[in-house]
CSV table of C-alpha atoms and ligand atoms in Angstrom, one decimal:
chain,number,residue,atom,x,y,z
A,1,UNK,CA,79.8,165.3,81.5
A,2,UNK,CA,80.8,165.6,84.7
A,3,UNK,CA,84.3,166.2,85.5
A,4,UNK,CA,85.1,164.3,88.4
A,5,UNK,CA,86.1,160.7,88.4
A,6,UNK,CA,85.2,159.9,91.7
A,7,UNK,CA,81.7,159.4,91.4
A,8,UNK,CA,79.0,157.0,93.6
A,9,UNK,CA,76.8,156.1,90.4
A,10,UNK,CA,73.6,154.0,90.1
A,11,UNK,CA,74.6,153.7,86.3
A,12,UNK,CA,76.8,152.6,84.1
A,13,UNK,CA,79.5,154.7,83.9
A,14,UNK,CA,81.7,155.5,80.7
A,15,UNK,CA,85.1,157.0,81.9
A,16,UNK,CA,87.0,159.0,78.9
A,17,UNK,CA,90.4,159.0,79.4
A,18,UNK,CA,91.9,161.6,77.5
A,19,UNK,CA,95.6,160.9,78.9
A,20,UNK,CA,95.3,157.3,77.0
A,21,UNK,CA,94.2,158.9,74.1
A,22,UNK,CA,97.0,161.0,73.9
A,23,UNK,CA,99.2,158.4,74.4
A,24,UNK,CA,98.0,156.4,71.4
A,25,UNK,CA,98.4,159.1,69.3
A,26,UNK,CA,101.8,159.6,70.6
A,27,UNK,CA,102.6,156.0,69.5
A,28,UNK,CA,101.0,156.2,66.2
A,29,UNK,CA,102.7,159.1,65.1
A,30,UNK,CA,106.1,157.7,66.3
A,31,UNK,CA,105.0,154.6,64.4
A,32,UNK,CA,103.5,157.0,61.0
A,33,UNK,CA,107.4,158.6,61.4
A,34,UNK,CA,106.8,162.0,59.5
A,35,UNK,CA,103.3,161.3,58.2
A,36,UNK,CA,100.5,163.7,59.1
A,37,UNK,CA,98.2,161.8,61.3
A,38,UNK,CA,94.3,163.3,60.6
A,39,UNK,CA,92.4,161.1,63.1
A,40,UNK,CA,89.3,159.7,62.8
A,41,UNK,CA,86.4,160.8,64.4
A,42,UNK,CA,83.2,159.9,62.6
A,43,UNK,CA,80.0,158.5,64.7
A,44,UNK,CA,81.0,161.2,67.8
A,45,UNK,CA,84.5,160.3,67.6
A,46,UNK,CA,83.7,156.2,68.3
A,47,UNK,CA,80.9,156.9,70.8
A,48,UNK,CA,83.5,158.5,72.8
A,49,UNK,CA,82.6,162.5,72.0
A,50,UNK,CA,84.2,163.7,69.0
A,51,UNK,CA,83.8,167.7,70.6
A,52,UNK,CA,86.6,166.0,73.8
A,53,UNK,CA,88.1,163.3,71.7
A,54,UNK,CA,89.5,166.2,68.8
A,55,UNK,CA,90.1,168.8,71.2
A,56,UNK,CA,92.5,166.9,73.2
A,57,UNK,CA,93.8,165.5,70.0
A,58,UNK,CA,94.5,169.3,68.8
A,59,UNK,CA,96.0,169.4,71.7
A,60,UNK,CA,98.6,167.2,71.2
A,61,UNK,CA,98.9,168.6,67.5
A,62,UNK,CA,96.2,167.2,65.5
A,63,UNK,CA,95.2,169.5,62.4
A,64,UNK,CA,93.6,167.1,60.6
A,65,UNK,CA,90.0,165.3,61.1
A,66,UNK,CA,87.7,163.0,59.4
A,67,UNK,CA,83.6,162.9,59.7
A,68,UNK,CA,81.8,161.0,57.8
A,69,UNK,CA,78.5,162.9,57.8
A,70,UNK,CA,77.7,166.1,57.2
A,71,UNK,CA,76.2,166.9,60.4
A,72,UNK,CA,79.1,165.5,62.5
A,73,UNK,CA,81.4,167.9,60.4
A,74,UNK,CA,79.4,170.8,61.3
A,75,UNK,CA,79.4,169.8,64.6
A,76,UNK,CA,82.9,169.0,64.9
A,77,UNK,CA,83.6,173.0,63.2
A,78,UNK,CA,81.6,174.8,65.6
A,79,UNK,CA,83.4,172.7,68.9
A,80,UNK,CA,86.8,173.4,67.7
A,81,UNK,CA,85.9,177.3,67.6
A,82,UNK,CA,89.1,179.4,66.6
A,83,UNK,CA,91.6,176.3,66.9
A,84,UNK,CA,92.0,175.9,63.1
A,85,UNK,CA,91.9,172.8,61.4
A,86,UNK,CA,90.8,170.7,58.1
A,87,UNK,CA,88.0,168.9,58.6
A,88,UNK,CA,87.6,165.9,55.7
A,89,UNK,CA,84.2,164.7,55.0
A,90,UNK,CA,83.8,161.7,54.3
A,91,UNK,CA,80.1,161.1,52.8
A,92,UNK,CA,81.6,163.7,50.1
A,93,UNK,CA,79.2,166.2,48.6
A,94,UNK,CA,75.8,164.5,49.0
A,95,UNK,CA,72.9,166.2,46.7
A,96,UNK,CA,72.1,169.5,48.2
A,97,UNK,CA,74.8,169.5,50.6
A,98,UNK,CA,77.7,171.9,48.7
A,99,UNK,CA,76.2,175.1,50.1
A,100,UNK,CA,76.3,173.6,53.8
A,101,UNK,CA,79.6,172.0,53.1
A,102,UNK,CA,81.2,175.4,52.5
A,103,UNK,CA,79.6,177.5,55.5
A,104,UNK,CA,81.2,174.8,57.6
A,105,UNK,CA,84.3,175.2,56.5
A,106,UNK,CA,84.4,171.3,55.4
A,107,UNK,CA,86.9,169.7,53.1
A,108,UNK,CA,84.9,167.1,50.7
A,109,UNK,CA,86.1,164.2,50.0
A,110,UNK,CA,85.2,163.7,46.5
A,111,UNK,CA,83.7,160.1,45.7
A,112,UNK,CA,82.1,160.0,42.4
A,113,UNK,CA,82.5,161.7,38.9
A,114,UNK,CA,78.9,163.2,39.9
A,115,UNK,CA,81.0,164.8,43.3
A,116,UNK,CA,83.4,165.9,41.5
A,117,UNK,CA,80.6,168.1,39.2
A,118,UNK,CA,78.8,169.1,41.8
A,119,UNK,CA,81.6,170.6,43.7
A,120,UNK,CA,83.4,172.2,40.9
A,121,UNK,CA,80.2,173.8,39.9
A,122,UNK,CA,79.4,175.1,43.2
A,123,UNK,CA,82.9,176.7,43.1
A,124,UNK,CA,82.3,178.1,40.1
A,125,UNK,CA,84.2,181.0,39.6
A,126,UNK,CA,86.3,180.7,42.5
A,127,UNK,CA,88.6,177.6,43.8
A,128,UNK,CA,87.3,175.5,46.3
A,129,UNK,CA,89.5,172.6,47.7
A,130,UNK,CA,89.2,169.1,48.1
A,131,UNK,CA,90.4,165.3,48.6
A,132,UNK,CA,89.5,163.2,45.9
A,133,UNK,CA,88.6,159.4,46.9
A,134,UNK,CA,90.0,156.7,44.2
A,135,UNK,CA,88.9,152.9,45.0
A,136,UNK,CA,91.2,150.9,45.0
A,137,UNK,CA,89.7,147.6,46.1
A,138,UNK,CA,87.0,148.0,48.6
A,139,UNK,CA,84.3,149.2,46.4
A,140,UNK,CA,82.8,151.1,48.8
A,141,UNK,CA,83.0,154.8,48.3
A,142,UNK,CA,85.8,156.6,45.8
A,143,UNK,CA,86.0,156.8,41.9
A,144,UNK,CA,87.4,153.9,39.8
A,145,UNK,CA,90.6,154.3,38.9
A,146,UNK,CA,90.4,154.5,35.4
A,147,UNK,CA,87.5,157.1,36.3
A,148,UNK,CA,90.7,159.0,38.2
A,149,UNK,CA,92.7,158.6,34.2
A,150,UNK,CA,89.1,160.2,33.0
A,151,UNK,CA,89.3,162.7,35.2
A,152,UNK,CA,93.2,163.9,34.4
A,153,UNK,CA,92.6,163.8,30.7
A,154,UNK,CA,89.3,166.4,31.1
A,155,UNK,CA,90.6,168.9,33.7
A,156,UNK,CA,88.1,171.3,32.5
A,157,UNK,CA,86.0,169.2,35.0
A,158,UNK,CA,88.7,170.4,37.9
A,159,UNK,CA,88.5,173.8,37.1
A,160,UNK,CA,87.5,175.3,40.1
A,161,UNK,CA,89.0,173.4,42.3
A,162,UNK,CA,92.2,172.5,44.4
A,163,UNK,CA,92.8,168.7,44.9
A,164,UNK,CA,95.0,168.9,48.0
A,165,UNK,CA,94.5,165.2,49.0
A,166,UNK,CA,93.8,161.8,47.3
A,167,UNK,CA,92.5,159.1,49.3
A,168,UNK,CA,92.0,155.1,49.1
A,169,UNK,CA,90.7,152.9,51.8
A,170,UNK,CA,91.9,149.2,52.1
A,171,UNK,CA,90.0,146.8,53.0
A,172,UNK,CA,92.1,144.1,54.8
A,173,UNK,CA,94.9,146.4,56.9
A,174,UNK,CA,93.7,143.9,60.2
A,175,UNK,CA,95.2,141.0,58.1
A,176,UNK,CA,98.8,141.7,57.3
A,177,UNK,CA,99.3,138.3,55.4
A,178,UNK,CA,96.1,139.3,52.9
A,179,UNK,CA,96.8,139.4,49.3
A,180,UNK,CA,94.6,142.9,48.9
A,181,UNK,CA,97.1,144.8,50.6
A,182,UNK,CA,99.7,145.1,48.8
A,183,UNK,CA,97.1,144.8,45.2
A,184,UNK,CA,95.8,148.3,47.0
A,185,UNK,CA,99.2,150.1,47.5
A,186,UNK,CA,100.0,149.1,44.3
A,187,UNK,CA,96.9,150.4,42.7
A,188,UNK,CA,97.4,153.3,45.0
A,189,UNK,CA,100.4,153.9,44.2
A,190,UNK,CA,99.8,154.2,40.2
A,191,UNK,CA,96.5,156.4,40.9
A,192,UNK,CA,98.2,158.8,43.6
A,193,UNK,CA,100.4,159.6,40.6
A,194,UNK,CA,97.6,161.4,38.4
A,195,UNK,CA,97.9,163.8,40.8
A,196,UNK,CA,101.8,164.8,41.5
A,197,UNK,CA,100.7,168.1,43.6
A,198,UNK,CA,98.4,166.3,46.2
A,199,UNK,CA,99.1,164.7,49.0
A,200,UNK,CA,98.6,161.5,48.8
A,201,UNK,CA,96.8,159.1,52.1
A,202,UNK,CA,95.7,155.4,52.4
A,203,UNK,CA,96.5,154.0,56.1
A,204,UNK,CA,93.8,153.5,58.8
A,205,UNK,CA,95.0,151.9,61.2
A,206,UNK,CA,96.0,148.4,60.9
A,207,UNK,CA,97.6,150.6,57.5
A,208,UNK,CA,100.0,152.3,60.1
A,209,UNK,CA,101.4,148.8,60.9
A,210,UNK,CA,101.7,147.4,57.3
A,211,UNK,CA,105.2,149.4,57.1
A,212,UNK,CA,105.9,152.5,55.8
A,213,UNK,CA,104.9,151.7,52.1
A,214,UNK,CA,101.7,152.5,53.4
A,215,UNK,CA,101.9,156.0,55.4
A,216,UNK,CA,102.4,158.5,52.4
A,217,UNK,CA,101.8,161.9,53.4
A,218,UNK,CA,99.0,161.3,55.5
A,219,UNK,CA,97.7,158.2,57.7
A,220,UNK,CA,94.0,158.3,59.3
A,221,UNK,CA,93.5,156.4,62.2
A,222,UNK,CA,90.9,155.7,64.6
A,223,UNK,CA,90.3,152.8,66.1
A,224,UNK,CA,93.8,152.9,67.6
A,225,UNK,CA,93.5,156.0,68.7
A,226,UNK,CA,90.6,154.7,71.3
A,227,UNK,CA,92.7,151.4,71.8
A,228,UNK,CA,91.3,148.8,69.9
A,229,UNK,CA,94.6,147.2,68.5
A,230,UNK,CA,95.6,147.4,64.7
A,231,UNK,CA,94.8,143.3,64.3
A,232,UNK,CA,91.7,143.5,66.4
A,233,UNK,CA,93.6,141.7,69.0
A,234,UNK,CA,94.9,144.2,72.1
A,235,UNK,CA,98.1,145.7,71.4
A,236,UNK,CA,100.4,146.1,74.9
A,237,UNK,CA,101.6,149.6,73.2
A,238,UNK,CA,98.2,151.2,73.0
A,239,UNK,CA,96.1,152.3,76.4
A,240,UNK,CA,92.3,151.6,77.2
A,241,UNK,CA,90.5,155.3,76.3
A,242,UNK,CA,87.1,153.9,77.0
A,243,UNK,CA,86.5,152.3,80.0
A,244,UNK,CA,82.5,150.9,80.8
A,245,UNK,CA,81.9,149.9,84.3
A,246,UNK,CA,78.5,149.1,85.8
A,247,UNK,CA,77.4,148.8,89.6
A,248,UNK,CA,76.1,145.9,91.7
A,249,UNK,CA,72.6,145.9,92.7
A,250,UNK,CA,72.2,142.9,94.6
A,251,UNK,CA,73.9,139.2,95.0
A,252,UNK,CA,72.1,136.3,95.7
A,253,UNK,CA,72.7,132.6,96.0
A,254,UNK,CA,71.5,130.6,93.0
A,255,UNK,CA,71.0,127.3,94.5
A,256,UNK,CA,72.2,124.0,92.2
A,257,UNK,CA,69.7,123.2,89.5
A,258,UNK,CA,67.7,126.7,89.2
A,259,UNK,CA,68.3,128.7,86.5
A,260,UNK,CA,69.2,132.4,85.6
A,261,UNK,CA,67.9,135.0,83.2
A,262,UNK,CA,65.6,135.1,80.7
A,263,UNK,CA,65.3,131.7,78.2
A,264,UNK,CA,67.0,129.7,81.6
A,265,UNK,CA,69.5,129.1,79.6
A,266,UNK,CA,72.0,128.9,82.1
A,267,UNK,CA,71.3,126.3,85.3
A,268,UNK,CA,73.7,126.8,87.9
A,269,UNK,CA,75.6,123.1,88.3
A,270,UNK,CA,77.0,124.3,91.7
A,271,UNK,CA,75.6,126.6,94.5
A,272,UNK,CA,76.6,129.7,93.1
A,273,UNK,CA,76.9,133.7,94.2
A,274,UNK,CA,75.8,135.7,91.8
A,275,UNK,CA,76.0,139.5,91.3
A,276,UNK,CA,73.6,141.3,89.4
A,277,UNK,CA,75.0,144.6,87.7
A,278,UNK,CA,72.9,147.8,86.7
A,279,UNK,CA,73.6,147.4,82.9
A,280,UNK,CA,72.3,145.9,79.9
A,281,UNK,CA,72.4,145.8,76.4
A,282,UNK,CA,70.4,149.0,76.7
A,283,UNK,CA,74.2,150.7,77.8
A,284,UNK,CA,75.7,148.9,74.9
A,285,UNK,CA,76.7,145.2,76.2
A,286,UNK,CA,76.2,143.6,73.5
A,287,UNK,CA,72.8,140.8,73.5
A,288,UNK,CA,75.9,138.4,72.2
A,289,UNK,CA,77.8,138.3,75.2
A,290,UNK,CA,76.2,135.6,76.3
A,291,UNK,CA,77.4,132.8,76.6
A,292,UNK,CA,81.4,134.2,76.3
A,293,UNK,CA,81.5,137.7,77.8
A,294,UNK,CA,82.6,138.2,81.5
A,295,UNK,CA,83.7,141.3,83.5
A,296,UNK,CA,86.2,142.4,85.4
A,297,UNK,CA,86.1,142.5,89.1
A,298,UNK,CA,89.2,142.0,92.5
A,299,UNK,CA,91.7,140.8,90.0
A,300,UNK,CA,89.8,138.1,88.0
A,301,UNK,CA,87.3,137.2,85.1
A,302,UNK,CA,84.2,136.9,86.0
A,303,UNK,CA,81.9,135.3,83.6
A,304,UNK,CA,78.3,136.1,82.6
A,305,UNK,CA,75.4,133.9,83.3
A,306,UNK,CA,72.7,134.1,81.8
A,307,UNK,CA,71.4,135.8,79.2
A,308,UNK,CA,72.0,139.7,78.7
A,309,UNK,CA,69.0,141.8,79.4
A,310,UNK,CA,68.1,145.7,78.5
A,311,UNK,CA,69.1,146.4,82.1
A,312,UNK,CA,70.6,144.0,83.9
A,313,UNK,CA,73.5,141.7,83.7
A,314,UNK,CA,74.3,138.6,86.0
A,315,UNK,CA,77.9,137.6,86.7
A,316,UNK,CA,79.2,134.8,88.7
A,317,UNK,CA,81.1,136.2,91.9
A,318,UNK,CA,81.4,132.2,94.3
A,319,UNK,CA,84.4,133.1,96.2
A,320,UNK,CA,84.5,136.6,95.9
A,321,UNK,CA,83.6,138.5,99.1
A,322,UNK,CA,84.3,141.7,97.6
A,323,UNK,CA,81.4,141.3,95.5
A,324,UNK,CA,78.8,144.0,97.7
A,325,UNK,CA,76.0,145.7,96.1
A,326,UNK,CA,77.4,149.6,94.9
A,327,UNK,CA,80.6,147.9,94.1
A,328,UNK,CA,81.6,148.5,90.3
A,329,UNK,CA,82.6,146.0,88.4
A,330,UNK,CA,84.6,146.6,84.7
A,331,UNK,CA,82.6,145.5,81.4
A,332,UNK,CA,85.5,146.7,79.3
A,333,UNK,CA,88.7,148.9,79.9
A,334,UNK,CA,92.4,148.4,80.7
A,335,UNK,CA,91.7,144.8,82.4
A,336,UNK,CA,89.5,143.9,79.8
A,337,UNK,CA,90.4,145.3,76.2
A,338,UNK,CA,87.4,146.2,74.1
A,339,UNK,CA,88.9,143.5,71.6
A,340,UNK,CA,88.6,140.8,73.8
A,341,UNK,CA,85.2,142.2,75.1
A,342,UNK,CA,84.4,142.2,71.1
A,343,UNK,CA,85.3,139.0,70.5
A,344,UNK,CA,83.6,137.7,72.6
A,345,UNK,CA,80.1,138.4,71.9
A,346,UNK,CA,81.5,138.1,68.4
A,347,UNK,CA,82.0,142.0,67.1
A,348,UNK,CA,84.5,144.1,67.0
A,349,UNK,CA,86.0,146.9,69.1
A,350,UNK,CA,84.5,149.4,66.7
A,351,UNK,CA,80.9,148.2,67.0
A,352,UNK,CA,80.8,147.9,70.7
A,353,UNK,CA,82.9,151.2,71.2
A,354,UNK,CA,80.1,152.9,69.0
A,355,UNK,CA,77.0,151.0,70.4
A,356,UNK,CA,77.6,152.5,74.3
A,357,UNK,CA,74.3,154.2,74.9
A,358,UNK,CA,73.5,157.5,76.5
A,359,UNK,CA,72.7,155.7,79.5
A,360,UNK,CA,76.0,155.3,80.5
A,361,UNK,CA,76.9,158.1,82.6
A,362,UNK,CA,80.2,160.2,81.2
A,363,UNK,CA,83.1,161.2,83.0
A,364,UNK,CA,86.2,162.3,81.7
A,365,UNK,CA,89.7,161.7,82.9
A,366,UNK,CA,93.0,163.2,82.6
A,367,UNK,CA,93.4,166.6,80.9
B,1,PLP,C1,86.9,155.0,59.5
B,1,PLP,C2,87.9,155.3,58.5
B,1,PLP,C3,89.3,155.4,58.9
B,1,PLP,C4,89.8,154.9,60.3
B,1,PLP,O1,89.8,153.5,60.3
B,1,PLP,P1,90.4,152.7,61.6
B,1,PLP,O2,90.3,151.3,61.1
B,1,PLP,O3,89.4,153.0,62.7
B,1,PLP,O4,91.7,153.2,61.9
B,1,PLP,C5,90.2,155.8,58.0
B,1,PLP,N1,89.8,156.0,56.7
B,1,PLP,C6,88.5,156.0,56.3
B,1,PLP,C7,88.1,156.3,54.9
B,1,PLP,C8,87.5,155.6,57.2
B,1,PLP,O5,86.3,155.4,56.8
């Protein structure tokens, strides 16, 4: 990465800013009032660099992270060096993967009566620690709960090891109004139980926001952390971390009645200028963005024409003498929040955040 924001770039470029980030956090943890918040930051920390992401997050006093595989948790060990932390894996103990798991320094997160053996008999004779997953309504990863009640009445099976944490997931958090909420704290709350010594965790995000019901000892966000808003709508309290920009190679005039783009699916009804960008769904736009997505250029939406290619974009800019090739133009960031971005070429923040390519250059920003 390079470490400059200032840059004259041919690419795409994917600014980091780290300030933002901190900010977010900031919020969530004035909003999680006297929760632990363990970020999230599976899949290189959203596509954003988990190494940058946690260390500014540790920074601002993050102990706490969550991978979901193996590889991003031994990763994510050997970046933070001697700034000490839990790391919580998500994928749990996979077959094979205890030994690993240890020599990373990784905290499992147990899924599956199966976890749970393999674990305790890879700590065998010693005591090993770990968070113990308990669906609660996704049914997705985590034990049943009456698997949980199995597990408390045969704690031979728990003999080696230390169950600091229990987890759920809910399914719903982005929907305040949804009847599985408050089915999941409840279930949540009657499993967490089995285990009076843990602590006890089941907010991601849009969790945070459900009230404090939901925070418990620990919340786990992520998305929010990056910006994406806790109702994948934009929040006004959370900042842009990611912003994806992409210059202008050349405009042209697009006289009425021709077409643009593969498929012509678009026919210009008007003489139109047109800018053509140096990014495509090879960066990460999303193929979908046609026919809703626009950018952000001299204070205005500018929409797409045209389908998206792998490298090249086309974006309407009639009236807009700024338009000049070299000029960069914003695909998403703080004038255009990844959830609108998302929305329109129907994802989500999450996806898009996670599907910026290598191609787009990095930079970071702030500290
Ligand atoms: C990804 C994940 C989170 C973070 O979710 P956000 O919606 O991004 O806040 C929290 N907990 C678990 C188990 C996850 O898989």
């Amino acid at each position: 990465m390079s470490a400059k924001a200032a840059v004259v770039t041919d690419t795409a470029l994917l600014t980091l800013d780290l300030d933002a980030l901190a900010s977010n956090h900031a919020v969530l943890v004035a909003e999680a009032a006297g929760a632990e918040v363990a970020p999230a930051v599976k899949a290189d920390g959203y596509g954003l660099s988990a190494p940058l992401v946690a260390g500014r997050l540790w920074d601002a006093g993050a102990r706490s992270f969550y991978v979901a595989r193996l590889s991003e948790g031994v990763a994510l060990r050997r970046a933070l060096g001697d700034r000490v932390a839990t790391i919580y894996l998500l994928d749990g103990v996979t077959p094979g993967a205890a030994p690993a798991i240890e020599a990373a320094g990784l905290t499992p997160v147990l899924n599956s009566l199966p976890q749970v053996e393999a674990w305790n008999s890879h700590a065998r004779g010693r005591t090993l620690d770990a968070a113990l997953h308990i669906d609660t309504g996704m049914n997705r990863l985590g034990l049943r709960p009456e698997e949980a009640v199995v597990l408390t009445g045969a704690m031979d099976r728990l003999k080696f090891l230390n169950i600091s944490l229990v987890v759920s997931h809910l399914a719903c958090a982005s929907q305040p109004d949804h009847p599985l909420n408050a089915r999941q704290l409840a279930r949540f709350t009657e499993a967490a139980a089995l285990f009076p010594d843990a602590r006890h965790s089941l907010a991601n995000s849009g969790g945070i926001f459900l009230g404090p019901a939901y925070h418990f000892d620990q919340v786990r966000p992520g998305i929010s952390l990056y910006g994406g808003g806790p109702l994948d709508a934009p929040d006004p309290r959370l900042k842009a971390v990611a912003t994806l920009e992409a210059p202008i190679l050349q405009t042209r005039v697009v006289p009425r009645g021709e077409s643009i783009g593969y498929g012509a699916t678009f026919t210009a009804t008007q003489t139109t200028r047109v800018a053509i960008l140096a990014v495509g769904y090879a960066d990460g736009v999303p193929r979908a963005a046609h026919p809703r997505g626009a950018v952000w250029f001299d204070g205005a939406r500018r929409p797409l024409l045209g389908r998206v290619s792998m490298d090249l974009i086309a974006v309407d800019v009639t009236d807009c003498d700024a338009a000049r090739p070299g000029a960069m133009m914003q695909i998403v960031g703080p004038d255009l929040p990844v959830d609108d971005a998302a929305a329109a070429a129907g994802t989500t923040a999450y996806e898009l955040l996670t599907r910026i390519a290598p191609r787009a250059r990095r930079v970071i920003k702030g500290g």
